mmCIF file of C-alpha atoms in Angstrom:
data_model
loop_
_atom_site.group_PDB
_atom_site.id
_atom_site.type_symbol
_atom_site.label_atom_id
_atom_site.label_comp_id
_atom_site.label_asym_id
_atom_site.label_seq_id
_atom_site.Cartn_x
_atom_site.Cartn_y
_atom_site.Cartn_z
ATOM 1 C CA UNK A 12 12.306 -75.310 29.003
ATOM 2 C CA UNK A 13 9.149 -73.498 29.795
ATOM 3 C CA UNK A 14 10.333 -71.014 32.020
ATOM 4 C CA UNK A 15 13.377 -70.111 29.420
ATOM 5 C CA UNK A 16 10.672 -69.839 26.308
ATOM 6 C CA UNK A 17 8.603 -67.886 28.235
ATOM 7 C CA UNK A 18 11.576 -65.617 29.470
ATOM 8 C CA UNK A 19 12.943 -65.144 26.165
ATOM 9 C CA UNK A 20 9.291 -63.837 25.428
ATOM 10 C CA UNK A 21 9.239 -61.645 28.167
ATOM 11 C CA UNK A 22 12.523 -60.409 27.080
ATOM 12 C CA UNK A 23 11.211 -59.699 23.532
ATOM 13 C CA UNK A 24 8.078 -57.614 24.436
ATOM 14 C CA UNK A 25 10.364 -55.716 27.032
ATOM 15 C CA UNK A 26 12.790 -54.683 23.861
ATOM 16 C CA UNK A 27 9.992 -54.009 21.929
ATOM 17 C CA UNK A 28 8.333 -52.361 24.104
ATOM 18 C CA UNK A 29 11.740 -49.908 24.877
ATOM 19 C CA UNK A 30 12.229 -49.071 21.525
ATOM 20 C CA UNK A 31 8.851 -47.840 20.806
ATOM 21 C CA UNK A 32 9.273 -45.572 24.136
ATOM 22 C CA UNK A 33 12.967 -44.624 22.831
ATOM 23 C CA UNK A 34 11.573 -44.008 19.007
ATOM 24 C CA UNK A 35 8.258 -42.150 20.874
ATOM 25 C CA UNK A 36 10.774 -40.068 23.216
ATOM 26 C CA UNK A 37 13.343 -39.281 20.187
ATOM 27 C CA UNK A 38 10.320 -37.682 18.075
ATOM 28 C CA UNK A 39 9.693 -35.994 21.345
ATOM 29 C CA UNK A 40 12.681 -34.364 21.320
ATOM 30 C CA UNK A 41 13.034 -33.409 18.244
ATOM 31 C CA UNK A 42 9.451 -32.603 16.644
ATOM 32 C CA UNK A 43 10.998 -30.367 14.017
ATOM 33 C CA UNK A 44 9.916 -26.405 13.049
ATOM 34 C CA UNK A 45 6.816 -26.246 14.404
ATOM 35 C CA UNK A 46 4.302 -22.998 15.419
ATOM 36 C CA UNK A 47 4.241 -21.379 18.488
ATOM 37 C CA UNK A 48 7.840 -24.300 19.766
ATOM 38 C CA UNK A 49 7.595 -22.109 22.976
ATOM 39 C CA UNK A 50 4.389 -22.444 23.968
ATOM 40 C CA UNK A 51 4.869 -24.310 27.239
ATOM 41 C CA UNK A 52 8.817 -23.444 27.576
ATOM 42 C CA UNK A 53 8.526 -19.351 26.933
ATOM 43 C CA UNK A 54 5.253 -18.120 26.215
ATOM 44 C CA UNK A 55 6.207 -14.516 26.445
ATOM 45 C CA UNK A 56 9.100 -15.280 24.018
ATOM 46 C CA UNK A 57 7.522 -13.948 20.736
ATOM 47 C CA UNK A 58 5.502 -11.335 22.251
ATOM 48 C CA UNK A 59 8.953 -9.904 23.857
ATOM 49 C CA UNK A 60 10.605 -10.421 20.486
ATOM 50 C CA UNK A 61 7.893 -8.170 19.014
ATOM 51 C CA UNK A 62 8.376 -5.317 21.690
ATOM 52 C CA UNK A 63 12.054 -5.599 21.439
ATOM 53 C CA UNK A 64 12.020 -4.627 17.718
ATOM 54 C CA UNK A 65 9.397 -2.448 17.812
ATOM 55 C CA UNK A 66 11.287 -0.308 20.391
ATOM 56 C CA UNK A 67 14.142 0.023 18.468
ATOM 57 C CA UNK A 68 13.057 0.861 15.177
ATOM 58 C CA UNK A 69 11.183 3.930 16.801
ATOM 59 C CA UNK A 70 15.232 4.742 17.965
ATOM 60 C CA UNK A 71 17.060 3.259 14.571
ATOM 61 C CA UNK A 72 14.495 3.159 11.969
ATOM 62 C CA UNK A 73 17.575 1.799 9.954
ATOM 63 C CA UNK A 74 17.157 -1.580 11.889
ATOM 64 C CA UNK A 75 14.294 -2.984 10.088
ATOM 65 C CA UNK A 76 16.155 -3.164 6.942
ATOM 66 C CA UNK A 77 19.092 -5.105 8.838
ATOM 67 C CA UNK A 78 16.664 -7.545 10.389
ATOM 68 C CA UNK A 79 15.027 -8.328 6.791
ATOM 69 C CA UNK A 80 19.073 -8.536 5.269
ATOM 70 C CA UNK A 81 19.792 -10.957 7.745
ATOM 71 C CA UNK A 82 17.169 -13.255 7.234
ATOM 72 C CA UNK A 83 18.612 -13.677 3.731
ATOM 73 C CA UNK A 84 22.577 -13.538 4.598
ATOM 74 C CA UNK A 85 21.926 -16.352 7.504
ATOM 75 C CA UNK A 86 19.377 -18.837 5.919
ATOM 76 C CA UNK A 87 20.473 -19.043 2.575
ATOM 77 C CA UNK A 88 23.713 -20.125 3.468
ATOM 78 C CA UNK A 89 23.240 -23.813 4.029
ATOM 79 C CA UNK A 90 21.282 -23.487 7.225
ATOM 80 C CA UNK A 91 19.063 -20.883 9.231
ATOM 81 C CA UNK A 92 21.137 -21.536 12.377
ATOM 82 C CA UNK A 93 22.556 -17.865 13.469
ATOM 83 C CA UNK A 94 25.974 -18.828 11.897
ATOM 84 C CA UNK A 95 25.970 -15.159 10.705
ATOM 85 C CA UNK A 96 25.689 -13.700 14.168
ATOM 86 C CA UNK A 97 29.670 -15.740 15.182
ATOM 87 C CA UNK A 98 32.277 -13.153 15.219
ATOM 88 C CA UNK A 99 35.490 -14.266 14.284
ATOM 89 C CA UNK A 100 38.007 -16.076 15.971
ATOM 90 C CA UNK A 101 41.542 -16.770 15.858
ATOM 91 C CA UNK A 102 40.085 -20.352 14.142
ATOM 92 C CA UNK A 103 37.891 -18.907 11.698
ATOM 93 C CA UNK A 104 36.231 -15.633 10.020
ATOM 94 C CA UNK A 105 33.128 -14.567 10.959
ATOM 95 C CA UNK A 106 30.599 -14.218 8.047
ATOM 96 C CA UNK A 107 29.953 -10.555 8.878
ATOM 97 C CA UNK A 108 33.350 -10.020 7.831
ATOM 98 C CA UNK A 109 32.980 -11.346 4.218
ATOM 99 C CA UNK A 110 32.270 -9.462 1.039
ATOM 100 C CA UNK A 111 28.948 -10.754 0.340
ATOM 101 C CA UNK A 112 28.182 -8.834 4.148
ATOM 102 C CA UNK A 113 29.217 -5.320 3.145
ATOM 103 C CA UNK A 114 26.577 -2.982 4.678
ATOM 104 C CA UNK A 115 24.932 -5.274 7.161
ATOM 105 C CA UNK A 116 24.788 -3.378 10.740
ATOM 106 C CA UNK A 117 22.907 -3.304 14.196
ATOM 107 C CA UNK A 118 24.003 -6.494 14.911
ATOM 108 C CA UNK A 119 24.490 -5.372 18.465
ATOM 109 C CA UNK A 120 20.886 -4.934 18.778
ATOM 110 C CA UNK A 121 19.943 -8.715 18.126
ATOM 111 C CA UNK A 122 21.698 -9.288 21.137
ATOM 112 C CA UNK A 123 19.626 -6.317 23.195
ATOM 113 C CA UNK A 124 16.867 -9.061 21.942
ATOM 114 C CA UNK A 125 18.398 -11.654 23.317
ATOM 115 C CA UNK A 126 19.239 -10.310 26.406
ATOM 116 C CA UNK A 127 15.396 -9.117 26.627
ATOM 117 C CA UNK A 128 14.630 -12.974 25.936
ATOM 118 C CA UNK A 129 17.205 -14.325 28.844
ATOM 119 C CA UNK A 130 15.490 -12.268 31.180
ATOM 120 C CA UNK A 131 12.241 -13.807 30.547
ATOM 121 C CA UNK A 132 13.516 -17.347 29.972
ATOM 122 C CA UNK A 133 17.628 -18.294 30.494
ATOM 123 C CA UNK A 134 18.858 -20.638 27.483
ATOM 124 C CA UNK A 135 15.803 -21.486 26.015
ATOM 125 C CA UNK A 136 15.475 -19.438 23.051
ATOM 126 C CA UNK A 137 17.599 -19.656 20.226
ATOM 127 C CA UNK A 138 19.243 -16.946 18.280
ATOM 128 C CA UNK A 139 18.142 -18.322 14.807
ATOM 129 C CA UNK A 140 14.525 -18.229 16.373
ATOM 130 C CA UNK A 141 15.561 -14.339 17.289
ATOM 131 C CA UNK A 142 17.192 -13.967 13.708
ATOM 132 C CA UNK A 143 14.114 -15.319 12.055
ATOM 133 C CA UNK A 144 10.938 -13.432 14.505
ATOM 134 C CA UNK A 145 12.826 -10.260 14.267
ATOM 135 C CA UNK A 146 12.920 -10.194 10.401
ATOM 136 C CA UNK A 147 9.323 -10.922 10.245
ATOM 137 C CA UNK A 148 8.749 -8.221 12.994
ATOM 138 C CA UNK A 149 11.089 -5.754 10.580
ATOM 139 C CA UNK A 150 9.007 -6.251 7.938
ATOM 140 C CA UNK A 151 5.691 -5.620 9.648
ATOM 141 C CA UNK A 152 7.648 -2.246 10.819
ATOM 142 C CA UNK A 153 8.194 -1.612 6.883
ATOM 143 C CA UNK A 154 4.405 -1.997 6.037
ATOM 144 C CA UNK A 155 4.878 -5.464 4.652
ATOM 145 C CA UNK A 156 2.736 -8.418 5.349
ATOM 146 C CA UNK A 157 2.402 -9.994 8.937
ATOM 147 C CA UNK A 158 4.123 -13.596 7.997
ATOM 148 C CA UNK A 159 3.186 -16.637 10.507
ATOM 149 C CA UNK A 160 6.637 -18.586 10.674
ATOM 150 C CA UNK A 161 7.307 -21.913 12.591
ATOM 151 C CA UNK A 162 9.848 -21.761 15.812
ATOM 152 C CA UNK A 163 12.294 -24.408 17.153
ATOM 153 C CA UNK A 164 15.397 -23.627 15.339
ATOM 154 C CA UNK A 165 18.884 -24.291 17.288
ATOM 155 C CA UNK A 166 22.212 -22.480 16.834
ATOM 156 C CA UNK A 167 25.058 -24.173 14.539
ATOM 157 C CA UNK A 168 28.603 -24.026 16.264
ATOM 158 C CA UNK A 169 30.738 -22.615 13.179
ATOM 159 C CA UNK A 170 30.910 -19.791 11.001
ATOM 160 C CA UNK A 171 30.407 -20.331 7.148
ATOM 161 C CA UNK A 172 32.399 -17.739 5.989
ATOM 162 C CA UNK A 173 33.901 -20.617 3.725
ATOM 163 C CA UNK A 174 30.808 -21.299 1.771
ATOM 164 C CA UNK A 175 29.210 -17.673 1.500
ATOM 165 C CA UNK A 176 30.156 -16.981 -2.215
ATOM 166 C CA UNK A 177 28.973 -20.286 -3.076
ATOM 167 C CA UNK A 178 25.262 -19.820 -1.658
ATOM 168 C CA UNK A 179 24.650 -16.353 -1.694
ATOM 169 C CA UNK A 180 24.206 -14.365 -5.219
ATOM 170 C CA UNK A 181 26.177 -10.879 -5.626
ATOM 171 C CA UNK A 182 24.856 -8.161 -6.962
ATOM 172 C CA UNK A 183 26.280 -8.531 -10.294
ATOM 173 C CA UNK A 184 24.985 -11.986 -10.935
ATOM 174 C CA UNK A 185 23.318 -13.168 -14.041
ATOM 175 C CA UNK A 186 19.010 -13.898 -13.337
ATOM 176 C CA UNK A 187 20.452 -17.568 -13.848
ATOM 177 C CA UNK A 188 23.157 -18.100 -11.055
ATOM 178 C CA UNK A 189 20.213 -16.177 -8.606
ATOM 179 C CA UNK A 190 17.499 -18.121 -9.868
ATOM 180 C CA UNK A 191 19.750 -21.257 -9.563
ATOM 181 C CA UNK A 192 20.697 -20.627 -6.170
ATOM 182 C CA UNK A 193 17.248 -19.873 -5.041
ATOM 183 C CA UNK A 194 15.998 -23.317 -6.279
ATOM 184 C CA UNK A 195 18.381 -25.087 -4.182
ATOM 185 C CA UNK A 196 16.525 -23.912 -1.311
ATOM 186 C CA UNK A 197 13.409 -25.120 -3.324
ATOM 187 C CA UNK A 198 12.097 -21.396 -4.199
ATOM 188 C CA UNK A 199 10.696 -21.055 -7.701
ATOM 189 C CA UNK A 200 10.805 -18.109 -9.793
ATOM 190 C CA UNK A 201 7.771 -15.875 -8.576
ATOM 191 C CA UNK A 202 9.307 -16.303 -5.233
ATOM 192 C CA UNK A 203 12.709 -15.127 -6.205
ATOM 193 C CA UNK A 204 11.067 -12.164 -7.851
ATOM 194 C CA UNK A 205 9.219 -11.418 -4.621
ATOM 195 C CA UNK A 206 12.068 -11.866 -2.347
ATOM 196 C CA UNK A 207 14.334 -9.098 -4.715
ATOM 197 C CA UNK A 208 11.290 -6.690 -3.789
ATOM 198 C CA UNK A 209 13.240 -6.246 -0.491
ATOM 199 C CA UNK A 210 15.533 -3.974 -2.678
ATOM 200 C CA UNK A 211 12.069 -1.882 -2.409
ATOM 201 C CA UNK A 212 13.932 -0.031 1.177
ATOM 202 C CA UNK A 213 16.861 1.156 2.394
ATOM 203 C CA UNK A 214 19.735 1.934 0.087
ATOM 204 C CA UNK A 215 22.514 0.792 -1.170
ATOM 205 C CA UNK A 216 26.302 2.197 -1.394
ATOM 206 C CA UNK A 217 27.457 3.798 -4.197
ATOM 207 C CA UNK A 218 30.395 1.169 -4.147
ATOM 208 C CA UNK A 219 28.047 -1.553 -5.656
ATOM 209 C CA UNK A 220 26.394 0.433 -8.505
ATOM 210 C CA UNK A 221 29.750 3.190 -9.703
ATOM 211 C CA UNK A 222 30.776 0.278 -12.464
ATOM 212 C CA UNK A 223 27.407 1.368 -13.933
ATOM 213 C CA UNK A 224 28.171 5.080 -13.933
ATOM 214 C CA UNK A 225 32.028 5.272 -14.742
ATOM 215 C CA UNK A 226 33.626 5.391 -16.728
ATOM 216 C CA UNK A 227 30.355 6.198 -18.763
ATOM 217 C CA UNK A 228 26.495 5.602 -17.692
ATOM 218 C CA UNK A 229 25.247 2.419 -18.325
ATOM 219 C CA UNK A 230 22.635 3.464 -21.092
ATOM 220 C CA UNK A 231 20.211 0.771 -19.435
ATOM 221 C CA UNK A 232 20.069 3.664 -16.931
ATOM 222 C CA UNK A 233 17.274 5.676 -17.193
ATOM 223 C CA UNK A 234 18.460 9.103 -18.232
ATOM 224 C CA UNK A 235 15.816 11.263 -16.059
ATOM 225 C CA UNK A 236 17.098 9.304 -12.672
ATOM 226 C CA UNK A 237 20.747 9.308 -13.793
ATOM 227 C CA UNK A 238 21.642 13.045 -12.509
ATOM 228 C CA UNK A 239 20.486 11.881 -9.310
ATOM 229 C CA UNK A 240 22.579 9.122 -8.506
ATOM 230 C CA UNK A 241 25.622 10.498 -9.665
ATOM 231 C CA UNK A 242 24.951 13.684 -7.642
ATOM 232 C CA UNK A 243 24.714 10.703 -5.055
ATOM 233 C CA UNK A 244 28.148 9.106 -5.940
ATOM 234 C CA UNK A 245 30.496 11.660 -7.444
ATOM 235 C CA UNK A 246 33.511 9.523 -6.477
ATOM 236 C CA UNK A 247 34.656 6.822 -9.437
ATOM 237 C CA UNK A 248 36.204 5.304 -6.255
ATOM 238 C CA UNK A 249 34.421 5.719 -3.257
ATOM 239 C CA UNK A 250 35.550 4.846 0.049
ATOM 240 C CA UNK A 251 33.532 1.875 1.596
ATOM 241 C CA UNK A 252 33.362 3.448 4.882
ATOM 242 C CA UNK A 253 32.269 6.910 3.578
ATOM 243 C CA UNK A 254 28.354 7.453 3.838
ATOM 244 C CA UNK A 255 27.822 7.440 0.007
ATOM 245 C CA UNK A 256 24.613 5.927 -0.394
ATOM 246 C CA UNK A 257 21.484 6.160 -2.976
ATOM 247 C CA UNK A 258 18.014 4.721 -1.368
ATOM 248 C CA UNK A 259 16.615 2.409 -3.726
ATOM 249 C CA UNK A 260 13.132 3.720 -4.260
ATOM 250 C CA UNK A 261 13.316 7.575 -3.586
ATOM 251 C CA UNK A 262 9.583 7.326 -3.541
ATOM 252 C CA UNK A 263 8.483 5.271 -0.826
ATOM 253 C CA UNK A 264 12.078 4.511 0.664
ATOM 254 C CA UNK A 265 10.879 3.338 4.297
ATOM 255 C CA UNK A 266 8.102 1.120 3.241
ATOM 256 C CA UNK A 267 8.176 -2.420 2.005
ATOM 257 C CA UNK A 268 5.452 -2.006 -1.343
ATOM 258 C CA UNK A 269 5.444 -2.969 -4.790
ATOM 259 C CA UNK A 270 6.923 0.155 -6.307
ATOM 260 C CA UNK A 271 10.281 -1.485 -6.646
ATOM 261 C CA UNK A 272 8.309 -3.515 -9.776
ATOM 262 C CA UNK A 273 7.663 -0.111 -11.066
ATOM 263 C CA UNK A 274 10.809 1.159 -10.554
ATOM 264 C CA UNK A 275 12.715 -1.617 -12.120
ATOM 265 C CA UNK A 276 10.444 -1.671 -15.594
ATOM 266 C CA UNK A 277 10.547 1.911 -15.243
ATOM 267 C CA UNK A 278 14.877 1.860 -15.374
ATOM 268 C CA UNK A 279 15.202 3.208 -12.396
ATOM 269 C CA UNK A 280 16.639 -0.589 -10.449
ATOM 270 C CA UNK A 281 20.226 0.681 -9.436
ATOM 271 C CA UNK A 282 21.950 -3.060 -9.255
ATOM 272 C CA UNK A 283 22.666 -4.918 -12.398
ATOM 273 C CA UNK A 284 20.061 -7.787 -11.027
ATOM 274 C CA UNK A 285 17.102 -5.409 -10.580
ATOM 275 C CA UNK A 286 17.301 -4.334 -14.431
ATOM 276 C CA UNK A 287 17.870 -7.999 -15.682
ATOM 277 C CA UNK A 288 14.878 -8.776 -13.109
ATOM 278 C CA UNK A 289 12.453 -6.559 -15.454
ATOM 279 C CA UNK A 290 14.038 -7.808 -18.499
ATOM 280 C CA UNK A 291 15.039 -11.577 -18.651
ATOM 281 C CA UNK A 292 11.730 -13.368 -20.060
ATOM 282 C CA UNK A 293 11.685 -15.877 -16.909
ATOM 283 C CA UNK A 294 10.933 -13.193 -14.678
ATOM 284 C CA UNK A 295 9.631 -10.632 -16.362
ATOM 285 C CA UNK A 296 5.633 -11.441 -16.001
ATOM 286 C CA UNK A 297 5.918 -12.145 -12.454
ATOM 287 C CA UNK A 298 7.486 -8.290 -12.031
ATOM 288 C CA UNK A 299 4.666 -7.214 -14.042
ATOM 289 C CA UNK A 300 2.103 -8.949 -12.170
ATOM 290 C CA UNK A 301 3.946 -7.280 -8.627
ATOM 291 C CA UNK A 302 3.486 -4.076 -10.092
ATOM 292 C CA UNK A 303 0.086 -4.056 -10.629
ATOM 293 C CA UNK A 304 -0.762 -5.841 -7.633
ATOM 294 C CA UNK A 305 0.880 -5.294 -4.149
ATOM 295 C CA UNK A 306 -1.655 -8.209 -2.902
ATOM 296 C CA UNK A 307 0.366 -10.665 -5.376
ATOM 297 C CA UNK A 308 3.518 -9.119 -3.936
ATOM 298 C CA UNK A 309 2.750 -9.863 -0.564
ATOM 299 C CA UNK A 310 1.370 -12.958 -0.977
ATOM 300 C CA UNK A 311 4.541 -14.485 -2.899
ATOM 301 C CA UNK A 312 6.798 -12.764 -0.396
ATOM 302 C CA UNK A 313 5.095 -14.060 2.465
ATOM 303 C CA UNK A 314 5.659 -17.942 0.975
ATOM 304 C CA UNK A 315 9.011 -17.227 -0.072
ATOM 305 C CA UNK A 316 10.270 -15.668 3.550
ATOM 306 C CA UNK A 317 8.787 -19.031 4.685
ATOM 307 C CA UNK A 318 10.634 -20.909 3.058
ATOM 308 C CA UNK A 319 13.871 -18.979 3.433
ATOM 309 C CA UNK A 320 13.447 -19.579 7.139
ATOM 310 C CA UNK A 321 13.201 -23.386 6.797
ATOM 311 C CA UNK A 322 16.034 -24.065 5.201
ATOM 312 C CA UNK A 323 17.615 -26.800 6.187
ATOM 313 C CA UNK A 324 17.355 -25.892 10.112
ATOM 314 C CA UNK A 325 18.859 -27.854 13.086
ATOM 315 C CA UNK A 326 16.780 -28.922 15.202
ATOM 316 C CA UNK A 327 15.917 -31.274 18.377
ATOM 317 C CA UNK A 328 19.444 -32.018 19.916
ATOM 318 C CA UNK A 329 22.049 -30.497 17.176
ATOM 319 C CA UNK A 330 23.405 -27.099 17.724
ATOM 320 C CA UNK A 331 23.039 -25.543 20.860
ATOM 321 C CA UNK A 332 20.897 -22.837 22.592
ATOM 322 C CA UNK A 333 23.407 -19.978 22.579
ATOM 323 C CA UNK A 334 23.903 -17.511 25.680
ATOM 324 C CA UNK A 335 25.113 -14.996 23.180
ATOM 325 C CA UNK A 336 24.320 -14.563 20.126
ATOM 326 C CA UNK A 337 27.744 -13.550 19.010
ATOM 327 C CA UNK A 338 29.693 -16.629 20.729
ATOM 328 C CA UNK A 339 29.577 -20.205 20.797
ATOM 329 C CA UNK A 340 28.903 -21.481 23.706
ATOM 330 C CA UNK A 341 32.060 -22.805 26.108
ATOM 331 C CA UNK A 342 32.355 -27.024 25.575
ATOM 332 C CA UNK A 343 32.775 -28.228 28.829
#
């Protein structure tokens, strides 16, 4: 009777003892978003990352503005897993493809990245890790604020091309569907105004803003930077493929600074979002407070962009680690 009691004890300390080990091995695995997640696997990895995009924005300065658009267009669509980066398939669309996309580009060049990466370390590093470094690398190359960001994000499987109208505002939405949507990803208002200050590069296509000029100029407009844009967009219809483009901030169009807050109080914000932005009485203050202080700018922006990037990221053993950043990998 002995022996069995004192067997069934044994027996209890061993199962104890295995699920600690199993509970102390599955945090192990999966520790989460964390800084520096390649450390030990791929030291070099962020450090190549950083090289990578520095190289090519001395070739295509216009790449810095696609790796800061694609840090919004991937995470806030239910997950920062590279789901953006799929092309389509005969199964499903790709993201790029979608209206919400029109305008993003280079996306060749994340995978010269990733090919830099593979040489350094084969299937380690993840394309949402790429997506995510390279954005904050982009906006370092823009002037903007060096932003330290957590690693150890995996790739999803699936395009969301489903989903993309639900999570990602357009540029004629009311301050209240993009402050809504923002929340979700639990960003409050002074972030939301920050992130918008991205609209302070690159341009956008006159096919986004001509339902403010045509039939008549949207008197919102202000009058002295109306000749401009319309000498910019002539067409009442332009042709999405033509290069018919105004840059948002004609003053300091290649650097990320708070002159977009000037800009926009100023009339000069060429999407319907960047006037209500100056105007609605919920953000109003905070673009007031940007203007006056690129330190508050870059400081809100810098928490926000964190945030964006851990949104709701897969980690430990879901996704994958993708050998292109364009394809799922092969299920063997």
């Amino acid at each position: 009777m002995r022996k069995i009691m004192g067997a069934k004890v044994l027996f209890f300390f061993a199962l104890l003892s295995f699920s600690a080990v199993s509970a102390f091995a599955q945090d192990e695995e999966d520790q989460g978003l964390v800084m520096n997640f390649y450390k030990d696997s791929c030291p070099q990895a962020e450090d190549i990352i950083k090289e990578q995009v520095k190289l090519l924005y001395k070739r295509h300065k216009n790449t810095a503005f696609s790796w800061l658009r694609n840090i919004f267009h991937d995470c806030a669509v239910q997950s920062c897993d590279a789901s953006l980066l799929l092309d389509s398939t005969r199964r499903s669309l790709s993201e790029k493809e979608t209206d919400r996309s029109f305008g993003l580009r280079n996306f060749r060049y994340i995978e010269t990245i990733k090919e830099a990466v593979e040489r350094e370390c084969p299937g380690v590093v993840s394309c949402a890790d790429i997506l995510v470094l390279s954005a904050r690398e982009g906006i370092v190359s823009l002037g903007g604020p060096y932003i330290p960001l957590k690693t150890g994000r995996r790739d999803g499987r699936r395009s969301r091309a489903d989903v993309v109208e639900e999570y990602l505002p357009d540029h004629n939405e009311t301050i209240s569907g993009v402050l809504d949507r923002f929340a979700a990803m639990g960003i409050d208002t002074p972030g939301v105004v920050a992130l918008l200050g991205a609209h302070s590069v690159g341009r956008t296509h006159c096919v986004k803003l001509v339902h403010r000029l045509y039939p008549e100029v949207d008197p919102a407009l202000n009058p002295e930077h109306v000749p401009h844009v319309l000498h910019k967009c002539p067409d009442q219809i332009p042709d999405p493929k033509a290069v018919q483009y105004v840059r948002n901030d004609r003053g300091t169009p290649m650097v990320l600074d708070n002159n977009y807050y000037r800009n926009i109080l100023d009339n000069k914000g060429l999407l319907i979002v960047d006037h209500q932005l100056a105007y609605d009485k919920r953000t109003r203050p905070y673009v007031k407070k940007m203007a006056k202080s690129q330190d508050y700018f870059f400081k809100e922006f810098s928490r926000a962009i964190t945030l964006l990037s851990e949104n709701n990221p897969l980690t430990g053993s879901k996704g994958e680690i993708r050998k292109q950043c364009n394809l799922a990998n092969k299920l063997h």
